[in-house]
Amino acid sequence: MALRVQFEASNDVGVFCNLTNAYCLVGIGSSENFYSVLEAELADHIPVIHCSIAGIRIVGRVTVGNRHGLLVPNATTDQELQHLRNSLPDSVKIRRIDERLSALGNVISCNDHVAIVHAEISKETEQALVDVLGVEFAPMIFAREPYLLHLLAGSETITALDAAKSLLDSGYNDPNEREPTDNISPLHVAAAWNNLAMCQLLIHYGADVNARDIDKRRPVDVADKQCKQFLLRLHKRRRTDKSKFRKYPTTVFARPMPSAARRSSSLINEEFLTSDNTDDGREIENKITENEDKPQVNENELNENDEKSQDQENKEDEEEIEEGFEVLDPAEEPAFKKQMEQEQELCKQFSALKLDDLKARLHCKNFKTGPMDARNRKVYEAKLAKLEVRPSKENGDRVSIRNYCPVLQKFILNVERENSGDNQKIGQAEELLLRNHFTQSTPKQEVVSFFCYLLIDPSKLTQSENLSFRQFISSIFYVGKGKRSRPLQHLIHASKCRNFAKTRPTQRTEKLKRILQLWDRGEGVISMHLFHNIHSAEAFIREGAMIEAIGTSNLTNIVRGTFPEIASNWTRQQITEFGSLLLHKAFVIFLNERCRPIFEADVNEMDGRW
C-alpha cells in the first residue's frame, strides 16, 4: 500500500511522522488533513498517535523506533512521555535518553533488525538501541566487518531477497558464513525472525540446516511458527526420501523429476527446495545389486505405504511443534472470545462518556492518563474496557524466560525437569578458578569485606513452599555489590526521593521508582546478601556474571558487569554459565532463609537512628 500525502503543503512527510510496524507517531499541526489520512488508512491495524516532542512537531527527526520500542530525546516533557506510554501497545518499550546529538532520527536509522548509527553517538545510546529496540545481534551492528547476509536475513522485503540472491549469485558471500560472537549462520537469523522466503533461498544456495551456534542450537531450534514447521518437515522428509530411495531405487528412478524452481515475488518453490537432489549416486549403486533379485513392488502398495508414512510424519511434526509453543487450552478459548466481545461492547458504551468522566473512571482504576482529547480518546476507551473485563495476572502465572540468556534458559528448564545432572558442570570450572585465584593471590592487607546482594520484588513470589527457580529469577530487579550498609542506601535514597519529587524529578531512576511502587502498594523490598567477605574484584566479577545472565533489559541496573583480572579473558559463554550457577546458589539460600521484606517505616526508623 502506498499513499500520496503532504503535511501542510510540505513534501517532507518523514520529518513530521515516524511509521513502524507497531505504531505511527504524527506531529501536531494546524491542519488535520495529514493526520486524518493516516488515521483512515492505518487505525485499523496500528495506533496512530498525535503527539509532540519537547513542544515541537518534527517527531520523525527527533525520535527513532521500531516495532520493539521507541527512543525519545531527554528534552521530552513528562506529560508527553506519559501520553506516549499510554498510547503505545503494551509490547512496545519506551525510553528517554540523554544524547548530545538529540535529533535521534537524523543520526540513527533502524528497522526491526539492524541499526546504522552516527560515529559520534554515545555508548549509552548504543546500549539503549540494543535493550529497547530489541536488536537481536548487537555485535554485528557495530562490527567492522559487514556480515551482509546476516543483516539481510531478518528482512522480509523483496528488496532484501533480491539483494541476498545477488550476493549469493556473485559467489563473494558464503551462505554458511559464521558471525564470530555467537557463531550463528544467516539461516539462524532468518529462522529466528520467521522469514520463510529467506530460509528457502539460503537452503537453495547450500545453507547447512544442521549448522550449530555457540549454544549448540540448529536453525530449527531457534525457528518460529512457519519456519519451524518448514524446517521440521524438511528434516523428516529428507530422512523419509533417503529410506525410500535405498529400498525402491527402480521405482524412484521411474518417477518424474521435480520441475525446476521458478521464483515468483522472491519466493522459492517449496517442492524444489525440499527434494534432496544432492544424494551421492555411489551410495545407491551398492544397494541396487542387493535388490536386483527381489520381486517388483506393487505401485498401489507403495502409495499406501507413502500415505501411512506421511500421516506418521505429520503427527510427529505436530508433537514437536507443540513442545516449543504454548497452545491455548480449548476450554479457555470461549472465555477469551467472551472477554473480547465484552470489551467491544464496553467501548461502545464508553464512547458516550464525557472526557472528564472517562478520565475519572481511569483514575479509579489507578491508571495515569496523559493529555486526552477527541482524537485519542479511543485509546483510553479501549484501555478502560480492558481494565474492566480482564482480571489481573496472579503471582502463580508462568513467567516467560525468552528474554534471558540461552544458558540461563537451559538451566531453568533443567531445574524444572529435575535434570540436575545436566547442571552439575555448568559454571563449576569458573567457580573453582575464581576461588583459587583470589585465595592465593590476594594480599593479606587488602580489604576482603565485600559481598554481593539482590533486591527482590516479593509480590512476584509465592508464599508456598512451591516457589520455582523461574519465579525467583523474575522477582530480581537489581544486582549489586558493596560492603557494610550499601544495600540499605538504595532504600534510604528512595525514601528521601519523595521529598525531591517536585524539585528534582529526574533523580528518580527506574530502581528507585520500583522501590517506591512496592512501598505504595504496601509491599516491602527484600535485600538478600550473598558471597560474604570477598575481595572487591571478585565481587565485581560475581555481580557482573549475574547481571549478564539475567540481562540488563530485565533489571533496573544501568551499567553492565565489570570483569577485571582473571575474568577479563572470559568468553560470554563462560560468564553466563558462571552467572547461572550463582543465581541457582542464591535460589537455594532463599528457599532456606526466606528473607523478611523491608518497609519504608523500617527505613525511616533506621535512618533516624543514624
Coordinates of C-alpha atoms in Angstrom, one line a residue:
M1 CA 0.0 0.0 0.0
A2 CA 1.3 3.5 -0.9
L3 CA -0.2 6.9 -0.2
R4 CA 0.4 10.4 -1.7
V5 CA 0.2 12.8 1.2
Q6 CA 1.5 16.3 2.2
F7 CA 2.0 17.9 5.5
E8 CA 0.7 21.5 5.2
A9 CA 2.0 21.8 1.6
S10 CA 5.3 20.2 2.5
N11 CA 6.6 17.1 0.9
D12 CA 8.9 16.2 3.8
V13 CA 6.4 13.8 5.4
G14 CA 9.2 11.8 7.1
V15 CA 10.0 14.9 9.2
F16 CA 6.5 15.0 10.7
C17 CA 5.8 11.3 11.3
N18 CA 7.5 8.1 12.4
L19 CA 5.9 5.0 11.0
T20 CA 6.7 1.5 12.3
N21 CA 5.1 -1.9 12.1
A22 CA 3.5 -1.4 15.6
Y23 CA 2.6 2.3 15.7
C24 CA 2.7 5.7 13.9
L25 CA 3.7 9.0 15.5
V26 CA 2.2 12.1 13.9
G27 CA 3.2 15.6 14.8
I28 CA 0.6 18.1 15.9
G29 CA -0.1 20.6 13.1
S30 CA -2.5 23.4 12.3
S31 CA -4.2 21.3 9.7
E32 CA -5.8 17.9 10.4
N33 CA -5.7 16.6 6.8
F34 CA -2.4 14.8 7.2
Y35 CA -3.4 13.1 10.5
S36 CA -6.9 12.2 9.1
V37 CA -5.4 10.4 6.0
L38 CA -3.0 8.3 8.1
E39 CA -5.7 7.5 10.7
A40 CA -8.2 6.4 7.9
E41 CA -5.6 4.0 6.4
L42 CA -3.7 2.8 9.5
A43 CA -6.0 3.0 12.5
D44 CA -7.5 -0.5 11.9
H45 CA -4.0 -2.0 12.1
I46 CA -1.8 0.1 14.3
P47 CA -2.4 3.0 16.7
V48 CA -1.9 6.5 15.1
I49 CA -0.7 8.8 17.9
H50 CA -1.0 12.6 17.7
C51 CA 1.9 14.0 19.8
S52 CA 4.7 16.4 20.1
I53 CA 8.3 16.1 21.4
A54 CA 9.6 18.9 23.6
G55 CA 6.8 21.1 22.2
I56 CA 7.8 20.7 18.6
R57 CA 6.1 18.7 15.8
I58 CA 9.1 17.2 13.9
V59 CA 8.6 13.9 15.6
G60 CA 10.2 12.0 12.7
R61 CA 13.5 13.9 13.2
V62 CA 13.8 13.7 17.0
T63 CA 12.7 10.1 17.6
V64 CA 13.8 6.7 16.5
G65 CA 11.9 3.4 16.9
N66 CA 10.8 0.1 15.5
R67 CA 8.1 -2.5 16.5
H68 CA 10.0 -3.3 19.7
G69 CA 10.5 0.1 21.2
L70 CA 10.9 3.9 20.9
L71 CA 13.7 6.2 21.9
V72 CA 12.9 9.9 22.6
P73 CA 15.4 12.7 23.5
N74 CA 15.9 14.0 27.0
A75 CA 14.0 17.2 26.3
T76 CA 10.7 15.3 26.1
T77 CA 8.4 16.5 28.9
D78 CA 6.9 14.1 31.5
Q79 CA 3.4 14.8 30.1
E80 CA 4.5 14.0 26.6
L81 CA 6.2 10.8 27.8
Q82 CA 3.2 9.7 29.8
H83 CA 0.9 10.3 26.8
L84 CA 3.2 8.1 24.6
R85 CA 3.3 5.4 27.2
N86 CA -0.5 5.3 27.4
S87 CA -1.0 5.3 23.6
L88 CA 1.6 2.8 22.6
P89 CA 0.9 -1.0 22.6
D90 CA 2.0 -2.8 25.8
S91 CA 4.7 -4.7 24.0
V92 CA 6.5 -1.5 22.9
K93 CA 9.2 -0.2 25.3
I94 CA 9.9 3.5 25.5
R95 CA 12.9 5.2 27.0
R96 CA 14.1 8.8 27.3
I97 CA 17.8 9.1 26.7
D98 CA 20.4 11.8 27.2
E99 CA 22.2 12.1 23.9
R100 CA 24.3 15.1 22.8
L101 CA 23.1 14.6 19.2
S102 CA 19.5 15.0 20.3
A103 CA 17.9 14.7 16.8
L104 CA 17.8 11.0 17.0
G105 CA 16.1 10.4 13.7
N106 CA 18.9 12.3 11.9
V107 CA 21.8 10.3 13.5
I108 CA 20.2 6.8 13.7
S109 CA 18.5 4.8 11.0
C110 CA 17.0 1.5 12.1
N111 CA 14.4 -1.2 11.2
D112 CA 13.3 -4.2 13.3
H113 CA 16.6 -5.9 12.8
V114 CA 19.5 -3.5 12.1
A115 CA 20.7 -0.1 13.1
I116 CA 23.0 2.3 11.2
V117 CA 24.3 4.9 13.6
H118 CA 26.4 8.1 13.6
A119 CA 30.0 7.6 14.6
E120 CA 29.8 10.1 17.5
I121 CA 26.8 8.9 19.4
S122 CA 27.5 7.8 23.0
K123 CA 27.9 4.2 24.2
E124 CA 24.8 4.6 26.4
T125 CA 22.7 5.3 23.3
E126 CA 24.2 2.3 21.5
Q127 CA 23.2 0.2 24.5
A128 CA 19.7 1.7 24.5
L129 CA 19.4 0.6 20.9
V130 CA 20.1 -3.0 21.9
D131 CA 18.0 -3.0 25.1
V132 CA 14.9 -1.0 24.0
L133 CA 14.7 -1.6 20.2
G134 CA 15.3 -5.3 20.6
V135 CA 18.2 -5.6 18.1
E136 CA 18.9 -9.3 18.2
F137 CA 22.5 -9.3 17.0
A138 CA 24.1 -6.3 18.6
P139 CA 27.8 -7.2 17.9
M140 CA 27.1 -7.3 14.1
I141 CA 25.5 -3.8 14.1
F142 CA 28.7 -2.1 15.3
A143 CA 31.2 -4.6 13.9
R144 CA 33.8 -3.6 11.4
E145 CA 33.2 -6.5 9.0
P146 CA 29.8 -6.3 7.2
Y147 CA 28.1 -9.6 7.6
L148 CA 25.7 -8.7 4.9
L149 CA 23.8 -11.9 4.6
H150 CA 23.2 -11.8 8.4
L151 CA 21.8 -8.3 8.1
L152 CA 19.6 -9.1 5.2
A153 CA 18.3 -12.4 6.6
G154 CA 15.9 -10.8 9.1
S155 CA 14.2 -8.7 6.5
E156 CA 11.1 -10.0 4.7
T157 CA 11.1 -7.4 1.9
I158 CA 11.5 -8.3 -1.7
T159 CA 14.4 -5.8 -1.9
A160 CA 16.3 -7.8 0.8
L161 CA 15.6 -11.1 -1.0
D162 CA 16.9 -9.7 -4.3
A163 CA 20.0 -8.3 -2.6
A164 CA 20.7 -11.6 -0.9
K165 CA 20.2 -13.5 -4.2
S166 CA 22.6 -11.2 -5.9
L167 CA 25.3 -11.7 -3.2
L168 CA 24.9 -15.5 -3.4
D169 CA 25.0 -15.5 -7.2
S170 CA 28.2 -13.5 -7.2
G171 CA 29.9 -16.1 -5.1
Y172 CA 31.5 -13.5 -2.8
N173 CA 29.3 -14.4 0.1
D174 CA 29.0 -17.8 1.7
P175 CA 25.5 -18.9 2.8
N176 CA 27.3 -20.8 5.7
E177 CA 29.3 -17.7 6.9
R178 CA 29.5 -17.5 10.7
E179 CA 29.2 -14.4 12.8
P180 CA 32.1 -14.7 15.3
T181 CA 30.4 -13.7 18.5
D182 CA 27.6 -16.3 18.6
N183 CA 28.8 -18.5 15.7
I184 CA 25.4 -18.1 14.0
S185 CA 24.8 -18.5 10.3
P186 CA 22.4 -16.4 8.1
L187 CA 19.9 -19.3 8.3
H188 CA 19.8 -19.0 12.1
V189 CA 18.9 -15.3 11.7
A190 CA 16.2 -16.0 9.1
A191 CA 14.7 -18.8 11.1
A192 CA 14.6 -16.8 14.3
W193 CA 12.8 -13.9 12.6
N194 CA 10.3 -16.4 10.9
N195 CA 11.5 -15.3 7.4
L196 CA 10.3 -18.3 5.4
A197 CA 11.3 -16.9 2.0
M198 CA 14.8 -16.1 3.1
C199 CA 15.2 -19.6 4.7
Q200 CA 14.2 -21.2 1.4
L201 CA 16.5 -19.0 -0.6
L202 CA 19.5 -19.8 1.7
I203 CA 18.8 -23.5 1.7
H204 CA 18.6 -23.4 -2.1
Y205 CA 22.1 -21.9 -2.3
G206 CA 23.5 -24.6 0.1
A207 CA 22.9 -23.3 3.6
D208 CA 23.6 -26.1 6.2
V209 CA 20.3 -26.8 8.0
N210 CA 22.3 -28.7 10.7
A211 CA 24.7 -25.8 11.5
R212 CA 25.0 -25.1 15.2
D213 CA 25.7 -21.9 17.0
I214 CA 27.8 -21.3 20.2
D215 CA 24.9 -22.8 22.3
K216 CA 24.7 -25.9 20.1
R217 CA 21.4 -24.9 18.6
R218 CA 20.4 -25.6 15.0
P219 CA 18.2 -23.2 12.9
V220 CA 15.2 -25.4 13.6
D221 CA 15.8 -24.9 17.4
V222 CA 15.5 -21.1 17.1
A223 CA 12.9 -21.0 14.4
D224 CA 9.4 -19.7 15.0
K225 CA 6.0 -20.5 13.5
Q226 CA 6.1 -21.2 9.7
C227 CA 9.9 -21.5 9.6
K228 CA 9.8 -24.1 12.4
Q229 CA 7.2 -26.2 10.6
F230 CA 9.1 -25.9 7.3
L231 CA 12.5 -27.0 8.8
L232 CA 10.9 -29.8 10.7
R233 CA 9.2 -31.0 7.6
L234 CA 12.4 -30.7 5.7
H235 CA 14.4 -32.8 8.2
K236 CA 11.7 -35.5 8.3
R237 CA 11.2 -35.6 4.5
R238 CA 14.9 -35.9 3.8
R239 CA 15.1 -38.9 6.1
T240 CA 12.0 -40.5 4.6
D241 CA 13.1 -39.9 1.0
K242 CA 16.5 -41.4 1.6
S243 CA 15.0 -44.6 3.1
K244 CA 12.6 -44.9 0.2
F245 CA 15.4 -44.3 -2.3
R246 CA 17.5 -47.1 -0.8
K247 CA 14.6 -49.5 -0.7
Y248 CA 13.0 -48.9 -4.1
P249 CA 15.6 -47.5 -6.5
T250 CA 13.8 -48.7 -9.6
T251 CA 10.5 -47.1 -8.7
V252 CA 12.2 -43.9 -7.7
F253 CA 14.0 -43.5 -11.0
A254 CA 10.8 -44.3 -12.8
R255 CA 9.0 -41.2 -11.3
P256 CA 9.2 -37.8 -13.0
M257 CA 11.8 -35.4 -11.6
P258 CA 10.5 -32.2 -9.9
S259 CA 10.2 -29.2 -12.2
A260 CA 12.9 -26.5 -12.0
A261 CA 12.3 -23.8 -9.4
R262 CA 10.6 -20.7 -10.6
R263 CA 10.8 -17.6 -8.5
S264 CA 7.6 -15.5 -8.1
S265 CA 7.7 -12.5 -5.8
S266 CA 11.1 -13.7 -4.5
L267 CA 9.6 -17.0 -3.1
I268 CA 11.2 -20.3 -4.0
N269 CA 9.1 -23.3 -4.8
E270 CA 8.9 -25.5 -1.7
E271 CA 8.8 -28.8 -3.7
F272 CA 12.1 -27.9 -5.3
L273 CA 13.8 -26.9 -2.1
T274 CA 12.7 -29.9 -0.1
S275 CA 13.7 -32.5 -2.7
D276 CA 17.1 -34.0 -2.0
N277 CA 18.8 -34.0 -5.4
T278 CA 22.3 -34.0 -3.9
D279 CA 22.4 -37.6 -2.7
D280 CA 25.6 -39.3 -3.8
G281 CA 24.7 -41.9 -6.5
R282 CA 27.5 -44.2 -5.3
E283 CA 25.5 -45.0 -2.2
I284 CA 22.7 -46.2 -4.4
E285 CA 24.9 -48.5 -6.6
N286 CA 25.7 -50.7 -3.6
K287 CA 22.0 -51.2 -2.9
I288 CA 21.0 -51.9 -6.5
T289 CA 22.9 -55.2 -6.6
E290 CA 21.1 -56.3 -3.4
N291 CA 17.7 -55.6 -4.8
E292 CA 18.1 -57.0 -8.4
D293 CA 16.7 -60.5 -7.4
K294 CA 13.8 -59.1 -5.4
P295 CA 10.3 -59.1 -7.0
Q296 CA 8.9 -55.8 -8.3
V297 CA 7.0 -53.7 -5.8
N298 CA 3.3 -53.2 -6.4
E299 CA 2.7 -49.5 -7.1
N300 CA -0.6 -49.4 -5.0
E301 CA 1.3 -50.9 -2.1
L302 CA 4.0 -48.3 -2.4
N303 CA 1.4 -45.5 -2.5
E304 CA -0.3 -46.9 0.6
N305 CA 3.0 -47.0 2.4
D306 CA 3.7 -43.4 1.4
E307 CA 0.3 -42.3 2.8
K308 CA 1.0 -44.0 6.2
S309 CA 4.5 -42.6 6.3
Q310 CA 3.2 -39.1 5.6
D311 CA 0.5 -39.4 8.3
Q312 CA 3.1 -40.5 10.8
E313 CA 5.3 -37.7 9.7
N314 CA 2.6 -35.1 10.1
K315 CA 1.8 -36.4 13.6
E316 CA 5.4 -36.2 14.7
D317 CA 5.7 -32.7 13.3
E318 CA 2.6 -31.6 15.3
E319 CA 4.0 -33.1 18.5
E320 CA 7.4 -31.5 18.1
I321 CA 5.9 -28.1 17.3
E322 CA 3.6 -28.2 20.3
E323 CA 6.6 -28.9 22.6
G324 CA 8.1 -25.5 21.6
F325 CA 4.9 -23.4 21.8
E326 CA 2.2 -22.8 24.4
V327 CA -1.1 -24.0 23.0
L328 CA -4.3 -22.3 24.1
D329 CA -6.5 -24.7 26.0
P330 CA -9.7 -25.3 24.0
A331 CA -11.6 -24.9 27.3
E332 CA -10.2 -21.3 27.6
E333 CA -11.0 -20.2 24.1
P334 CA -14.7 -19.5 24.6
A335 CA -13.9 -17.4 27.7
F336 CA -11.3 -15.4 25.7
K337 CA -13.8 -14.7 22.9
K338 CA -16.3 -13.7 25.5
Q339 CA -13.8 -11.2 27.0
M340 CA -13.2 -9.7 23.6
E341 CA -17.0 -9.3 22.9
Q342 CA -17.4 -7.7 26.4
E343 CA -14.6 -5.2 25.7
Q344 CA -16.1 -4.2 22.3
E345 CA -19.5 -3.7 23.9
L346 CA -18.0 -1.6 26.7
C347 CA -16.1 0.6 24.2
K348 CA -19.4 1.5 22.6
Q349 CA -20.8 2.5 26.0
F350 CA -17.7 4.5 26.9
S351 CA -17.9 6.5 23.6
A352 CA -20.9 8.3 25.1
L353 CA -19.0 9.4 28.2
K354 CA -17.6 12.9 28.6
L355 CA -13.8 13.3 28.6
D356 CA -13.8 14.2 32.3
D357 CA -15.9 11.2 33.2
L358 CA -13.7 8.9 31.2
K359 CA -10.6 10.3 32.9
A360 CA -12.2 9.9 36.3
R361 CA -13.1 6.2 35.6
L362 CA -9.5 5.6 34.6
H363 CA -8.2 7.2 37.7
C364 CA -10.4 4.9 39.8
K365 CA -8.5 2.0 38.2
N366 CA -5.2 3.6 39.3
F367 CA -4.3 4.3 35.6
K368 CA -2.5 7.6 35.0
T369 CA -3.7 9.4 31.8
G370 CA -1.9 11.8 29.6
P371 CA -3.4 14.6 27.5
M372 CA -6.8 13.4 26.4
D373 CA -9.0 14.9 23.6
A374 CA -11.4 13.7 20.9
R375 CA -8.6 12.4 18.7
N376 CA -7.1 10.0 21.2
R377 CA -10.0 9.1 23.4
K378 CA -10.5 5.8 21.6
V379 CA -7.2 4.6 23.0
Y380 CA -8.3 5.3 26.6
E381 CA -11.7 3.8 26.0
A382 CA -10.1 0.5 24.9
K383 CA -7.8 0.7 27.9
L384 CA -10.7 1.2 30.3
A385 CA -12.6 -1.7 28.7
K386 CA -9.6 -4.0 29.2
L387 CA -9.3 -2.9 32.9
E388 CA -13.0 -3.6 33.5
V389 CA -13.1 -7.0 31.8
R390 CA -9.8 -8.7 32.1
P391 CA -8.6 -9.9 35.6
S392 CA -5.1 -9.1 36.6
K393 CA -2.5 -11.9 36.4
E394 CA -1.9 -13.9 39.6
N395 CA 1.6 -14.5 41.0
G396 CA 1.5 -18.1 40.1
D397 CA 1.3 -17.5 36.4
R398 CA 4.0 -19.0 34.3
V399 CA 6.8 -16.4 33.7
S400 CA 8.4 -16.2 30.3
I401 CA 12.1 -17.0 30.1
R402 CA 12.7 -16.0 26.5
N403 CA 14.4 -12.7 27.4
Y404 CA 17.1 -14.4 29.5
C405 CA 20.4 -15.7 28.0
P406 CA 20.3 -19.2 26.5
V407 CA 22.4 -20.7 29.3
L408 CA 20.1 -19.5 32.0
Q409 CA 17.0 -20.6 30.0
K410 CA 18.5 -24.1 29.8
F411 CA 19.4 -24.0 33.5
I412 CA 15.9 -23.1 34.5
L413 CA 14.4 -25.9 32.3
N414 CA 16.8 -28.4 33.7
V415 CA 15.8 -27.5 37.3
E416 CA 12.1 -27.7 36.4
R417 CA 12.6 -31.1 34.7
E418 CA 14.8 -32.3 37.7
N419 CA 17.7 -32.9 35.3
S420 CA 20.2 -32.0 38.0
G421 CA 23.0 -33.9 36.2
D422 CA 22.9 -31.5 33.3
N423 CA 23.5 -28.6 35.6
Q424 CA 26.3 -30.1 37.7
K425 CA 29.1 -28.9 35.5
I426 CA 27.7 -25.5 34.4
G427 CA 29.9 -22.8 35.9
Q428 CA 31.8 -25.1 38.2
A429 CA 35.1 -24.6 36.5
E430 CA 34.9 -20.8 36.7
E431 CA 33.9 -21.0 40.4
L432 CA 36.9 -23.1 41.2
L433 CA 39.2 -20.9 39.1
L434 CA 38.0 -17.7 40.8
R435 CA 38.1 -19.1 44.3
N436 CA 41.7 -20.4 43.9
H437 CA 42.9 -17.2 42.2
F438 CA 41.7 -14.8 45.0
T439 CA 42.6 -17.2 47.8
Q440 CA 46.2 -17.5 46.7
S441 CA 46.9 -14.1 45.1
T442 CA 45.0 -11.6 47.4
P443 CA 47.5 -9.9 49.8
K444 CA 46.5 -10.0 53.5
Q445 CA 46.5 -6.3 53.9
E446 CA 43.7 -5.8 51.2
V447 CA 40.1 -5.5 52.4
V448 CA 38.0 -8.6 51.9
S449 CA 34.8 -7.3 53.4
F450 CA 32.8 -7.0 50.2
F451 CA 29.7 -9.0 49.3
C452 CA 27.0 -9.2 46.5
Y453 CA 23.3 -8.5 47.0
L454 CA 20.0 -8.8 45.2
L455 CA 17.0 -6.5 45.5
I456 CA 13.9 -8.7 45.2
D457 CA 10.2 -7.9 44.5
P458 CA 8.2 -10.1 46.9
S459 CA 5.0 -9.6 45.0
K460 CA 6.3 -11.9 42.3
L461 CA 7.0 -14.7 44.8
T462 CA 4.5 -17.3 46.0
Q463 CA 4.2 -17.7 49.8
S464 CA 4.0 -21.5 49.5
E465 CA 6.9 -23.9 49.5
N466 CA 6.4 -24.5 45.8
L467 CA 8.4 -21.4 44.8
S468 CA 10.1 -22.1 41.4
F469 CA 13.5 -21.0 40.2
R470 CA 11.8 -19.3 37.3
Q471 CA 9.7 -17.1 39.7
F472 CA 12.8 -16.3 41.8
I473 CA 14.7 -15.0 38.8
S474 CA 11.7 -12.9 37.6
S475 CA 11.5 -11.3 41.1
I476 CA 15.1 -9.9 41.0
F477 CA 15.1 -6.3 39.8
Y478 CA 18.6 -5.1 40.9
V479 CA 22.0 -6.8 41.3
G480 CA 24.8 -5.0 43.2
K481 CA 28.0 -5.4 45.2
G482 CA 29.2 -3.4 48.2
K483 CA 30.1 -3.6 51.9
R484 CA 28.6 -2.6 55.2
S485 CA 25.2 -0.9 54.7
R486 CA 25.5 -0.4 50.9
P487 CA 22.1 -2.2 50.1
L488 CA 20.3 -0.1 52.7
Q489 CA 21.5 3.1 51.0
H490 CA 19.3 2.3 48.0
L491 CA 16.2 2.2 50.2
I492 CA 17.1 5.3 52.2
H493 CA 17.7 7.2 48.9
A494 CA 14.3 6.0 47.6
S495 CA 12.6 7.3 50.8
K496 CA 14.3 10.7 50.5
C497 CA 13.3 10.9 46.9
R498 CA 9.7 11.6 47.8
N499 CA 10.8 15.0 49.2
F500 CA 12.6 15.9 46.0
A501 CA 9.9 14.6 43.6
K502 CA 8.8 18.2 42.7
T503 CA 12.2 19.9 42.8
R504 CA 14.4 17.3 41.1
P505 CA 12.2 14.7 39.3
T506 CA 15.0 13.5 37.1
Q507 CA 16.7 11.9 40.1
R508 CA 14.2 9.1 40.2
T509 CA 15.8 6.2 38.4
E510 CA 14.0 3.0 37.4
K511 CA 15.4 1.3 40.5
L512 CA 14.1 4.0 42.9
K513 CA 10.7 4.1 41.1
R514 CA 10.4 0.3 41.5
I515 CA 11.1 0.6 45.3
L516 CA 8.6 3.4 45.7
Q517 CA 6.0 1.5 43.8
L518 CA 6.4 -1.5 46.1
W519 CA 6.0 0.6 49.2
D520 CA 3.0 2.4 47.7
R521 CA 1.3 -0.9 47.2
G522 CA 2.0 -2.0 50.8
E523 CA 4.8 -4.4 49.8
G524 CA 8.3 -4.4 51.1
V525 CA 11.7 -4.9 49.4
I526 CA 13.8 -7.9 50.0
S527 CA 17.5 -7.3 50.3
M528 CA 19.4 -10.6 50.0
H529 CA 23.1 -10.7 50.7
L530 CA 25.4 -13.3 49.1
F531 CA 29.1 -14.3 49.0
H532 CA 30.3 -12.5 52.1
N533 CA 33.9 -11.5 52.9
I534 CA 35.3 -11.4 49.3
H535 CA 37.7 -9.1 47.5
S536 CA 36.4 -6.1 45.6
A537 CA 37.5 -7.5 42.2
E538 CA 35.9 -10.9 43.0
A539 CA 32.6 -9.1 44.0
F540 CA 32.7 -7.2 40.6
I541 CA 33.1 -10.5 38.7
R542 CA 30.2 -12.2 40.6
E543 CA 28.0 -9.2 40.3
G544 CA 28.7 -8.9 36.6
A545 CA 28.1 -12.6 35.9
M546 CA 24.6 -12.5 37.4
I547 CA 23.8 -9.3 35.5
E548 CA 24.8 -10.8 32.2
A549 CA 22.9 -14.0 32.9
I550 CA 19.6 -12.2 33.6
G551 CA 20.2 -9.3 31.2
T552 CA 20.0 -5.5 31.8
S553 CA 16.7 -5.4 30.0
N554 CA 15.2 -7.5 32.8
L555 CA 16.8 -5.4 35.6
T556 CA 16.9 -1.8 36.7
N557 CA 20.8 -1.8 36.6
I558 CA 22.0 0.9 34.3
V559 CA 25.6 -0.3 33.9
R560 CA 26.5 -3.8 32.7
G561 CA 29.0 -6.0 34.5
T562 CA 32.7 -5.4 35.0
F563 CA 35.2 -8.3 34.7
P564 CA 38.7 -7.4 36.0
E565 CA 41.8 -9.6 36.5
I566 CA 41.4 -13.3 35.8
A567 CA 37.9 -12.8 34.2
S568 CA 39.0 -10.2 31.6
N569 CA 39.6 -13.0 29.1
W570 CA 36.4 -15.0 29.8
T571 CA 34.0 -15.6 26.9
R572 CA 30.4 -14.7 27.1
Q573 CA 29.6 -18.4 27.4
Q574 CA 31.8 -18.7 30.5
I575 CA 30.3 -15.5 32.1
T576 CA 26.7 -16.6 31.6
E577 CA 27.3 -20.1 32.8
F578 CA 29.0 -18.7 36.0
G579 CA 26.2 -16.3 36.5
S580 CA 23.5 -19.0 36.1
L581 CA 25.3 -21.1 38.8
L582 CA 25.5 -18.1 41.2
L583 CA 21.8 -17.4 40.7
H584 CA 20.9 -21.0 41.5
K585 CA 23.0 -20.9 44.6
A586 CA 21.1 -17.7 45.7
F587 CA 17.8 -19.5 45.0
V588 CA 18.8 -22.4 47.3
I589 CA 19.8 -20.0 50.0
F590 CA 16.5 -18.1 49.7
L591 CA 14.4 -21.3 50.0
N592 CA 16.1 -22.0 53.3
E593 CA 16.1 -18.4 54.7
R594 CA 13.0 -16.7 53.3
C595 CA 14.3 -13.1 54.0
R596 CA 11.9 -10.6 55.5
P597 CA 10.9 -7.6 53.4
I598 CA 12.0 -4.1 54.4
F599 CA 9.2 -1.5 54.5
E600 CA 9.5 2.3 54.3
A601 CA 8.7 2.7 58.0
D602 CA 11.7 0.4 58.8
V603 CA 14.0 2.5 56.7
N604 CA 12.8 5.8 58.3
E605 CA 13.4 4.3 61.7
M606 CA 16.9 3.1 60.9
D607 CA 17.7 6.5 59.2
G608 CA 16.7 8.3 62.3
R609 CA 19.0 6.3 64.5
W610 CA 21.9 7.1 62.3

